[in-house]
mmCIF file of C-alpha atoms in Angstrom:
data_model
loop_
_atom_site.group_PDB
_atom_site.id
_atom_site.type_symbol
_atom_site.label_atom_id
_atom_site.label_comp_id
_atom_site.label_asym_id
_atom_site.label_seq_id
_atom_site.Cartn_x
_atom_site.Cartn_y
_atom_site.Cartn_z
ATOM 1 C CA MET M 1 0.000 0.000 0.000
ATOM 2 C CA ILE M 2 2.821 2.361 0.980
ATOM 3 C CA ALA M 3 4.641 1.477 -2.251
ATOM 4 C CA LYS M 4 1.529 2.307 -4.283
ATOM 5 C CA LYS M 5 1.171 5.667 -2.538
ATOM 6 C CA ALA M 6 4.827 6.421 -3.179
ATOM 7 C CA LEU M 7 4.434 5.515 -6.834
ATOM 8 C CA PHE M 8 1.342 7.684 -7.046
ATOM 9 C CA LEU M 9 3.222 10.638 -5.549
ATOM 10 C CA VAL M 10 6.095 10.197 -7.997
ATOM 11 C CA LEU M 11 3.703 10.073 -10.946
ATOM 12 C CA ALA M 12 1.810 13.096 -9.651
ATOM 13 C CA CYS M 13 5.041 15.072 -9.323
ATOM 14 C CA CYS M 14 6.117 14.094 -12.845
ATOM 15 C CA LEU M 15 2.762 15.130 -14.292
ATOM 16 C CA ALA M 16 2.873 18.418 -12.402
ATOM 17 C CA GLN M 17 6.358 19.103 -13.729
ATOM 18 C CA LEU M 18 5.309 18.336 -17.297
ATOM 19 C CA PHE M 19 2.296 20.607 -16.899
ATOM 20 C CA LEU M 20 4.446 23.464 -15.600
ATOM 21 C CA GLN M 21 6.958 22.999 -18.429
ATOM 22 C CA SER M 22 4.153 23.013 -21.018
ATOM 23 C CA PHE M 23 2.646 26.084 -19.372
ATOM 24 C CA ALA M 24 5.997 27.882 -19.448
ATOM 25 C CA ARG M 25 6.485 27.005 -23.112
ATOM 26 C CA GLY M 26 3.025 28.318 -23.823
ATOM 27 C CA GLN M 27 3.819 31.759 -22.469
ATOM 28 C CA THR M 28 4.717 34.394 -25.043
ATOM 29 C CA SER M 29 7.623 36.685 -24.272
ATOM 30 C CA ARG M 30 7.455 40.118 -25.886
ATOM 31 C CA LEU M 31 10.842 41.598 -26.739
ATOM 32 C CA ASN M 32 12.340 44.478 -28.628
ATOM 33 C CA VAL M 33 15.399 43.197 -30.505
ATOM 34 C CA GLY M 34 17.924 45.459 -32.194
ATOM 35 C CA TYR M 35 19.840 45.097 -35.412
ATOM 36 C CA SER M 36 22.588 47.364 -36.616
ATOM 37 C CA ALA M 37 22.916 47.321 -40.406
ATOM 38 C CA ALA M 38 21.026 46.895 -43.647
ATOM 39 C CA SER M 39 22.941 43.915 -45.003
ATOM 40 C CA GLY M 40 23.129 40.131 -44.995
ATOM 41 C CA ASP M 41 24.934 40.325 -41.642
ATOM 42 C CA GLN M 42 21.517 40.666 -40.013
ATOM 43 C CA LEU M 43 19.747 37.721 -41.659
ATOM 44 C CA PRO M 44 19.148 35.443 -38.621
ATOM 45 C CA ALA M 45 16.798 37.907 -36.904
ATOM 46 C CA TRP M 46 15.117 38.886 -40.167
ATOM 47 C CA VAL M 47 14.487 35.281 -41.201
ATOM 48 C CA ALA M 48 13.345 34.219 -37.718
ATOM 49 C CA LYS M 49 10.841 37.070 -37.702
ATOM 50 C CA ASP M 50 9.500 36.715 -41.231
ATOM 51 C CA THR M 51 9.198 32.902 -41.235
ATOM 52 C CA ALA M 52 7.458 32.868 -37.811
ATOM 53 C CA ILE M 53 10.298 30.955 -36.127
ATOM 54 C CA PHE M 54 10.239 33.416 -33.237
ATOM 55 C CA ALA M 55 6.487 32.972 -32.866
ATOM 56 C CA LYS M 56 6.822 29.174 -32.921
ATOM 57 C CA ASN M 57 9.190 29.429 -29.973
ATOM 58 C CA GLY M 58 6.878 31.669 -27.962
ATOM 59 C CA LEU M 59 8.563 34.979 -28.758
ATOM 60 C CA GLU M 60 6.787 38.097 -29.953
ATOM 61 C CA ILE M 61 9.644 40.117 -31.419
ATOM 62 C CA GLN M 62 9.690 43.729 -32.535
ATOM 63 C CA LEU M 63 12.822 44.384 -34.608
ATOM 64 C CA ILE M 64 14.327 47.847 -34.187
ATOM 65 C CA PHE M 65 16.972 49.295 -36.508
ATOM 66 C CA PHE M 66 19.949 51.174 -35.045
ATOM 67 C CA THR M 67 22.463 52.889 -37.310
ATOM 68 C CA GLY M 68 25.755 51.171 -36.541
ATOM 69 C CA GLY M 69 26.901 48.728 -33.895
ATOM 70 C CA THR M 70 27.865 51.473 -31.436
ATOM 71 C CA THR M 71 24.268 52.721 -31.286
ATOM 72 C CA ALA M 72 22.904 49.175 -31.048
ATOM 73 C CA ILE M 73 25.148 48.267 -28.118
ATOM 74 C CA LEU M 74 24.220 51.491 -26.304
ATOM 75 C CA ALA M 75 20.559 50.497 -26.633
ATOM 76 C CA LEU M 76 21.394 47.074 -25.170
ATOM 77 C CA VAL M 77 23.361 48.484 -22.252
ATOM 78 C CA SER M 78 20.686 51.079 -21.472
ATOM 79 C CA GLY M 79 17.999 48.387 -21.458
ATOM 80 C CA ASP M 80 16.075 49.755 -24.444
ATOM 81 C CA VAL M 81 16.510 46.330 -26.042
ATOM 82 C CA PRO M 82 17.366 43.180 -24.038
ATOM 83 C CA ILE M 83 18.864 41.407 -27.083
ATOM 84 C CA THR M 84 20.555 42.840 -30.138
ATOM 85 C CA GLN M 85 22.554 41.812 -33.177
ATOM 86 C CA VAL M 86 25.897 43.581 -32.915
ATOM 87 C CA SER M 87 29.500 43.168 -34.005
ATOM 88 C CA GLY M 88 32.535 42.191 -31.948
ATOM 89 C CA PRO M 89 34.177 45.633 -31.628
ATOM 90 C CA GLY M 90 31.014 47.284 -30.347
ATOM 91 C CA LEU M 91 30.419 44.601 -27.733
ATOM 92 C CA VAL M 92 34.041 44.431 -26.563
ATOM 93 C CA ASN M 93 34.326 48.213 -26.238
ATOM 94 C CA SER M 94 31.102 48.305 -24.222
ATOM 95 C CA VAL M 95 32.480 45.731 -21.759
ATOM 96 C CA PHE M 96 35.611 47.824 -21.288
ATOM 97 C CA ALA M 97 33.276 50.741 -20.557
ATOM 98 C CA GLY M 98 31.566 48.715 -17.807
ATOM 99 C CA SER M 99 28.769 46.726 -19.464
ATOM 100 C CA ASP M 100 28.094 43.018 -18.919
ATOM 101 C CA ALA M 101 27.252 42.285 -22.566
ATOM 102 C CA VAL M 102 28.014 38.852 -24.045
ATOM 103 C CA PHE M 103 27.527 37.018 -27.308
ATOM 104 C CA VAL M 104 25.164 34.039 -27.045
ATOM 105 C CA ALA M 105 25.236 33.058 -30.744
ATOM 106 C CA ALA M 106 27.837 33.661 -33.419
ATOM 107 C CA GLY M 107 25.876 35.045 -36.329
ATOM 108 C CA ILE M 108 28.479 35.847 -38.972
ATOM 109 C CA THR M 109 32.137 35.028 -38.253
ATOM 110 C CA SER M 110 34.032 36.454 -41.199
ATOM 111 C CA LEU M 111 34.055 39.627 -43.259
ATOM 112 C CA ASN M 112 32.715 40.384 -46.713
ATOM 113 C CA TYR M 113 33.546 44.093 -46.734
ATOM 114 C CA VAL M 114 35.405 46.003 -49.403
ATOM 115 C CA LEU M 115 36.984 49.449 -49.512
ATOM 116 C CA MET M 116 35.644 51.186 -52.626
ATOM 117 C CA GLY M 117 36.769 54.526 -54.008
ATOM 118 C CA LYS M 118 34.615 57.332 -55.326
ATOM 119 C CA PRO M 119 34.406 57.733 -59.126
ATOM 120 C CA GLY M 120 37.929 58.036 -60.492
ATOM 121 C CA ILE M 121 39.685 56.574 -57.422
ATOM 122 C CA LYS M 122 41.264 53.233 -58.271
ATOM 123 C CA SER M 123 44.456 52.902 -56.189
ATOM 124 C CA ALA M 124 45.633 53.126 -52.594
ATOM 125 C CA GLU M 125 47.939 56.004 -53.466
ATOM 126 C CA GLN M 126 44.941 58.113 -54.547
ATOM 127 C CA LEU M 127 43.434 57.764 -51.060
ATOM 128 C CA LYS M 128 46.206 59.741 -49.361
ATOM 129 C CA GLY M 129 44.880 62.935 -47.817
ATOM 130 C CA GLY M 130 41.320 61.787 -48.338
ATOM 131 C CA THR M 131 38.422 60.538 -46.228
ATOM 132 C CA VAL M 132 36.989 57.047 -45.714
ATOM 133 C CA ALA M 133 33.367 56.553 -44.660
ATOM 134 C CA ILE M 134 32.524 54.217 -41.764
ATOM 135 C CA SER M 135 29.262 53.833 -39.831
ATOM 136 C CA ARG M 136 30.357 54.930 -36.335
ATOM 137 C CA PHE M 137 33.613 55.080 -34.401
ATOM 138 C CA GLY M 138 34.067 51.883 -32.384
ATOM 139 C CA SER M 139 31.926 49.879 -34.803
ATOM 140 C CA ALA M 140 32.929 46.952 -37.005
ATOM 141 C CA THR M 141 33.341 49.251 -40.010
ATOM 142 C CA ASP M 142 35.811 51.329 -37.984
ATOM 143 C CA THR M 143 37.918 48.226 -37.255
ATOM 144 C CA ILE M 144 37.586 46.988 -40.842
ATOM 145 C CA ALA M 145 38.651 50.331 -42.316
ATOM 146 C CA ARG M 146 41.762 50.485 -40.098
ATOM 147 C CA PHE M 147 42.684 46.900 -40.923
ATOM 148 C CA ALA M 148 42.211 47.372 -44.686
ATOM 149 C CA LEU M 149 44.072 50.673 -44.799
ATOM 150 C CA ARG M 150 47.067 49.254 -42.945
ATOM 151 C CA ARG M 151 47.149 46.251 -45.277
ATOM 152 C CA ILE M 152 47.428 48.555 -48.319
ATOM 153 C CA GLY M 153 50.144 50.661 -46.703
ATOM 154 C CA LEU M 154 48.177 53.611 -45.339
ATOM 155 C CA ALA M 155 48.059 54.894 -41.758
ATOM 156 C CA PRO M 156 44.517 55.612 -40.471
ATOM 157 C CA GLY M 157 44.345 59.085 -38.970
ATOM 158 C CA LYS M 158 47.571 60.135 -40.683
ATOM 159 C CA ASP M 159 47.310 59.310 -44.380
ATOM 160 C CA VAL M 160 43.524 59.002 -44.369
ATOM 161 C CA THR M 161 40.782 60.463 -42.156
ATOM 162 C CA LEU M 162 37.899 58.230 -41.048
ATOM 163 C CA VAL M 163 34.491 59.915 -40.992
ATOM 164 C CA GLN M 164 31.177 58.737 -39.527
ATOM 165 C CA VAL M 165 28.519 58.544 -42.225
ATOM 166 C CA GLY M 166 25.963 55.887 -41.210
ATOM 167 C CA SER M 167 24.474 52.782 -42.801
ATOM 168 C CA GLY M 168 25.752 50.852 -45.815
ATOM 169 C CA PRO M 169 23.409 52.607 -48.277
ATOM 170 C CA GLU M 170 24.435 55.964 -46.802
ATOM 171 C CA ARG M 171 28.136 55.117 -47.158
ATOM 172 C CA LEU M 172 27.513 53.987 -50.725
ATOM 173 C CA SER M 173 25.770 57.282 -51.498
ATOM 174 C CA ALA M 174 28.657 59.237 -49.960
ATOM 175 C CA ALA M 175 31.134 57.499 -52.285
ATOM 176 C CA LEU M 176 28.944 57.788 -55.392
ATOM 177 C CA THR M 177 28.435 61.537 -54.878
ATOM 178 C CA GLY M 178 32.079 62.185 -53.985
ATOM 179 C CA ARG M 179 31.393 63.396 -50.452
ATOM 180 C CA VAL M 180 34.112 60.976 -49.296
ATOM 181 C CA THR M 181 37.156 59.572 -51.073
ATOM 182 C CA ALA M 182 36.174 55.977 -50.307
ATOM 183 C CA SER M 183 33.729 53.923 -48.264
ATOM 184 C CA VAL M 184 33.770 50.634 -46.376
ATOM 185 C CA ILE M 185 30.736 48.716 -47.633
ATOM 186 C CA ASN M 186 29.479 45.158 -48.081
ATOM 187 C CA PRO M 187 26.752 43.426 -50.120
ATOM 188 C CA PRO M 188 24.370 44.434 -51.471
ATOM 189 C CA SER M 189 25.777 47.986 -51.424
ATOM 190 C CA SER M 190 29.097 46.782 -52.824
ATOM 191 C CA PHE M 191 27.362 44.985 -55.728
ATOM 192 C CA ILE M 192 25.410 48.136 -56.546
ATOM 193 C CA ALA M 193 28.661 50.138 -56.413
ATOM 194 C CA GLU M 194 30.340 47.752 -58.868
ATOM 195 C CA LYS M 195 27.438 48.137 -61.289
ATOM 196 C CA LYS M 196 27.897 51.890 -61.095
ATOM 197 C CA GLY M 197 31.591 51.598 -61.911
ATOM 198 C CA LEU M 198 33.261 52.112 -58.528
ATOM 199 C CA ALA M 199 36.576 50.319 -58.058
ATOM 200 C CA ILE M 200 37.560 48.001 -55.193
ATOM 201 C CA ILE M 201 40.708 49.306 -53.482
ATOM 202 C CA ALA M 202 40.881 46.553 -50.854
ATOM 203 C CA ASP M 203 38.898 43.319 -50.444
ATOM 204 C CA VAL M 204 38.925 42.317 -46.775
ATOM 205 C CA ALA M 205 37.351 38.913 -47.527
ATOM 206 C CA LYS M 206 40.500 37.972 -49.458
ATOM 207 C CA MET M 207 42.824 39.007 -46.627
ATOM 208 C CA GLY M 208 42.123 35.890 -44.542
ATOM 209 C CA LEU M 209 40.844 37.652 -41.444
ATOM 210 C CA VAL M 210 38.879 35.551 -38.898
ATOM 211 C CA PHE M 211 36.524 37.962 -37.171
ATOM 212 C CA GLN M 212 33.617 37.792 -34.745
ATOM 213 C CA HIS M 213 31.295 40.000 -36.686
ATOM 214 C CA THR M 214 27.556 40.405 -36.146
ATOM 215 C CA GLY M 215 26.182 37.980 -33.559
ATOM 216 C CA ALA M 216 23.297 37.766 -31.100
ATOM 217 C CA ALA M 217 24.140 39.515 -27.833
ATOM 218 C CA THR M 218 22.488 40.154 -24.508
ATOM 219 C CA THR M 219 23.646 40.950 -20.970
ATOM 220 C CA ARG M 220 24.614 38.624 -18.146
ATOM 221 C CA LYS M 221 21.939 40.329 -16.039
ATOM 222 C CA PHE M 222 19.212 39.515 -18.574
ATOM 223 C CA ILE M 223 20.445 35.916 -18.815
ATOM 224 C CA LYS M 224 20.292 35.536 -15.040
ATOM 225 C CA GLU M 225 16.791 36.986 -14.817
ATOM 226 C CA ASN M 226 15.338 35.461 -18.023
ATOM 227 C CA PRO M 227 17.253 32.272 -18.901
ATOM 228 C CA ASP M 228 14.295 30.605 -20.629
ATOM 229 C CA THR M 229 13.681 33.637 -22.850
ATOM 230 C CA VAL M 230 17.335 33.675 -23.902
ATOM 231 C CA ARG M 231 17.197 29.913 -24.472
ATOM 232 C CA ARG M 232 14.200 30.304 -26.782
ATOM 233 C CA TYR M 233 15.858 33.197 -28.590
ATOM 234 C CA VAL M 234 19.061 31.229 -29.245
ATOM 235 C CA ARG M 235 17.012 28.245 -30.403
ATOM 236 C CA SER M 236 15.156 30.555 -32.808
ATOM 237 C CA HIS M 237 18.455 31.986 -34.034
ATOM 238 C CA VAL M 238 19.840 28.492 -34.724
ATOM 239 C CA GLU M 239 16.637 27.476 -36.518
ATOM 240 C CA ALA M 240 16.819 30.647 -38.607
ATOM 241 C CA VAL M 241 20.382 29.868 -39.694
ATOM 242 C CA HIS M 242 19.193 26.388 -40.683
ATOM 243 C CA ARG M 243 16.351 27.987 -42.660
ATOM 244 C CA MET M 244 18.877 30.240 -44.400
ATOM 245 C CA TRP M 245 20.921 27.206 -45.429
ATOM 246 C CA THR M 246 17.929 25.231 -46.674
ATOM 247 C CA ASP M 247 15.410 27.789 -47.969
ATOM 248 C CA LYS M 248 16.958 30.224 -50.428
ATOM 249 C CA GLU M 249 13.643 31.808 -51.423
ATOM 250 C CA ALA M 250 12.572 32.628 -47.864
ATOM 251 C CA THR M 251 15.996 34.124 -47.166
ATOM 252 C CA ILE M 252 15.995 36.252 -50.303
ATOM 253 C CA LYS M 253 12.478 37.405 -49.453
ATOM 254 C CA ALA M 254 13.712 38.547 -46.021
ATOM 255 C CA LEU M 255 16.644 40.364 -47.636
ATOM 256 C CA ALA M 256 14.281 42.172 -49.991
ATOM 257 C CA HIS M 257 11.941 43.065 -47.115
ATOM 258 C CA TYR M 258 14.528 44.644 -44.825
ATOM 259 C CA MET M 259 16.860 46.049 -47.473
ATOM 260 C CA GLY M 260 14.052 48.107 -48.953
ATOM 261 C CA SER M 261 12.728 48.416 -52.476
ATOM 262 C CA GLY M 262 14.837 48.839 -55.560
ATOM 263 C CA LEU M 263 17.092 45.781 -55.325
ATOM 264 C CA ASP M 264 16.884 43.568 -58.376
ATOM 265 C CA ARG M 265 16.776 39.784 -58.213
ATOM 266 C CA GLU M 266 20.391 39.410 -59.376
ATOM 267 C CA THR M 267 21.705 41.609 -56.554
ATOM 268 C CA LEU M 268 19.602 39.775 -53.965
ATOM 269 C CA GLU M 269 20.816 36.374 -55.164
ATOM 270 C CA LYS M 270 24.457 37.498 -55.173
ATOM 271 C CA SER M 271 24.016 38.863 -51.635
ATOM 272 C CA TYR M 272 22.592 35.529 -50.492
ATOM 273 C CA GLU M 273 25.306 33.439 -52.126
ATOM 274 C CA ASN M 274 28.011 35.743 -50.792
ATOM 275 C CA VAL M 275 27.291 34.948 -47.136
ATOM 276 C CA MET M 276 25.993 31.383 -47.223
ATOM 277 C CA THR M 277 29.243 29.561 -46.500
ATOM 278 C CA GLU M 278 30.454 27.796 -43.347
ATOM 279 C CA ALA M 279 33.077 30.536 -42.898
ATOM 280 C CA PHE M 280 30.389 33.204 -42.688
ATOM 281 C CA TYR M 281 27.385 31.445 -41.122
ATOM 282 C CA PRO M 282 28.592 28.281 -39.304
ATOM 283 C CA LYS M 283 25.803 25.811 -38.626
ATOM 284 C CA LYS M 284 26.831 25.212 -35.001
ATOM 285 C CA GLN M 285 26.803 28.964 -34.224
ATOM 286 C CA TYR M 286 29.339 29.020 -31.397
ATOM 287 C CA PRO M 287 30.676 32.579 -30.976
ATOM 288 C CA SER M 288 34.171 32.691 -32.477
ATOM 289 C CA LEU M 289 36.903 32.922 -29.838
ATOM 290 C CA GLU M 290 39.519 33.240 -32.579
ATOM 291 C CA GLY M 291 37.450 36.013 -34.150
ATOM 292 C CA LEU M 292 37.228 37.822 -30.809
ATOM 293 C CA LYS M 293 41.003 37.579 -30.456
ATOM 294 C CA THR M 294 41.270 39.440 -33.767
ATOM 295 C CA VAL M 295 38.955 42.110 -32.364
ATOM 296 C CA LEU M 296 41.006 42.372 -29.147
ATOM 297 C CA ASP M 297 44.296 42.604 -31.027
ATOM 298 C CA ASP M 298 42.973 45.561 -33.004
ATOM 299 C CA ILE M 299 41.497 47.345 -29.976
ATOM 300 C CA ALA M 300 44.750 46.799 -28.026
ATOM 301 C CA GLU M 301 46.443 49.308 -30.324
ATOM 302 C CA ARG M 302 44.254 52.020 -28.784
ATOM 303 C CA ASP M 303 43.208 50.551 -25.427
ATOM 304 C CA ALA M 304 45.748 48.784 -23.201
ATOM 305 C CA ARG M 305 42.995 46.869 -21.387
ATOM 306 C CA ALA M 306 42.524 44.696 -24.460
ATOM 307 C CA LYS M 307 46.066 43.312 -24.171
ATOM 308 C CA ASN M 308 45.233 41.225 -21.097
ATOM 309 C CA ALA M 309 41.601 40.430 -21.965
ATOM 310 C CA LYS M 310 40.543 36.917 -22.945
ATOM 311 C CA PRO M 311 37.966 36.140 -25.673
ATOM 312 C CA GLU M 312 36.061 33.947 -23.188
ATOM 313 C CA GLN M 313 35.138 37.070 -21.195
ATOM 314 C CA PHE M 314 32.783 38.187 -23.944
ATOM 315 C CA VAL M 315 30.722 35.054 -24.565
ATOM 316 C CA ASP M 316 28.199 32.762 -22.936
ATOM 317 C CA MET M 317 28.399 29.471 -24.829
ATOM 318 C CA SER M 318 25.955 27.618 -22.585
ATOM 319 C CA PHE M 319 22.843 27.968 -24.757
ATOM 320 C CA ILE M 320 24.541 26.927 -27.998
ATOM 321 C CA ARG M 321 26.351 24.110 -26.208
ATOM 322 C CA GLU M 322 23.046 22.853 -24.782
ATOM 323 C CA LEU M 323 21.474 22.747 -28.253
ATOM 324 C CA ASP M 324 24.543 21.089 -29.744
ATOM 325 C CA GLN M 325 25.044 18.430 -27.070
ATOM 326 C CA SER M 326 21.349 17.518 -27.114
ATOM 327 C CA GLY M 327 21.635 16.685 -30.830
ATOM 328 C CA PHE M 328 19.150 19.432 -31.753
ATOM 329 C CA ILE M 329 21.421 21.172 -34.285
ATOM 330 C CA ASP M 330 22.555 17.972 -36.000
ATOM 331 C CA GLY M 331 18.925 16.882 -36.107
ATOM 332 C CA LEU M 332 17.906 20.016 -38.007
ATOM 333 C CA TYR M 333 20.320 19.290 -40.828
ATOM 334 C CA LYS M 334 19.405 15.600 -41.016
ATOM 335 C CA LYS M 335 15.781 16.390 -41.748
ATOM 336 C CA LYS M 336 14.753 15.967 -45.365
#
C-alpha cells in the first residue's frame, strides 16, 4: 500500500512538472530586438521574424533598426533592447566601458567588406589625404577600415581620415556623390557600387581575417533573470540559420523586405550566395573565440585593457552548447 502511494506521488510530481513545463512554453515573451545594419549580416533575426520561427518558440519580437553597432550596443546596455545583433568591436568596447554584454550566438564570423573609391579613385595612393566613410567610431566598419588601410600601406588618422557617415546605403551614397574619397561597404551595397563603376581598393574577404562580426548579444543580467527567454531566442536563431541554409527563397524574401525596395533579383541572389558559406554562417553557431582575439588585437592598439583580456570574457556558450550536445542542431540538418 505504501509502495503504491509512493508511486502515485512520484507520478503526480512528474505530471505536475510536465504541466508546468508546457505552461511555461506556452507563455509568449514580448521583446524588442535590435539590429545594426542593412545587409546580410543581419539575416538570422530577419528570417526568424518573417518565417514565424520566433512565434513558434513563444517569442513576440519587434525588430528595431539602429544605425551602426555602437548605437545598437548602447541600446542594449541602457535596457532599451534586451537582445541585439551587434559586431565584436562594439560589444568588446562596451564591456571595457563597464557593461556586462556577451555574445550568445555567433551570427556571422568572417568579413565580406570592401573598400571602394569614389568615381575616379582606383588605387591606394589616390586615397592619401582623403576621407573614408565608416558607420560609427568603435563599430565593425571602424575596425575593418583600419585593418584594410594598414594592409594597403596607409596609416589611419595620418594618411587618411575616417568619418562617420551611417548605414551601408548611406556610405555607398557618400562614395557615389564624392562626399568621401572611399567607403567601407558590403553586399548588397558593394554589388550596386560595382554596377555603377566604382573600383575596389581593398577586399577584406581575401585578406584571410577571422573575425567575430555580427552575432546575437544580450547581458549577463538579462540571462540571469530570463534564462528561458534567452534559451528560446538562441534556439530561434539556430533554426533561422538552418532555414537560411535550406530555404533560399525565404531568405531572399527577407533580404528584400529589410533592405528596402529597388534591389533587383540578381543583386539579392548574389548577396545571399556571398554569405551562405560555413566561414560566414557556421551551422553550429558558437561565438568565435579566434574572431574575438582578432577584435582584441585591433582594440589593443588604442586601449591597453585589451592586451590582457581573454575572448572567453565576452561570450556565454551555454545555450549553444546545450542545443549542440542535445543533438538538436545535428537533427535540423538531417531532416529531409
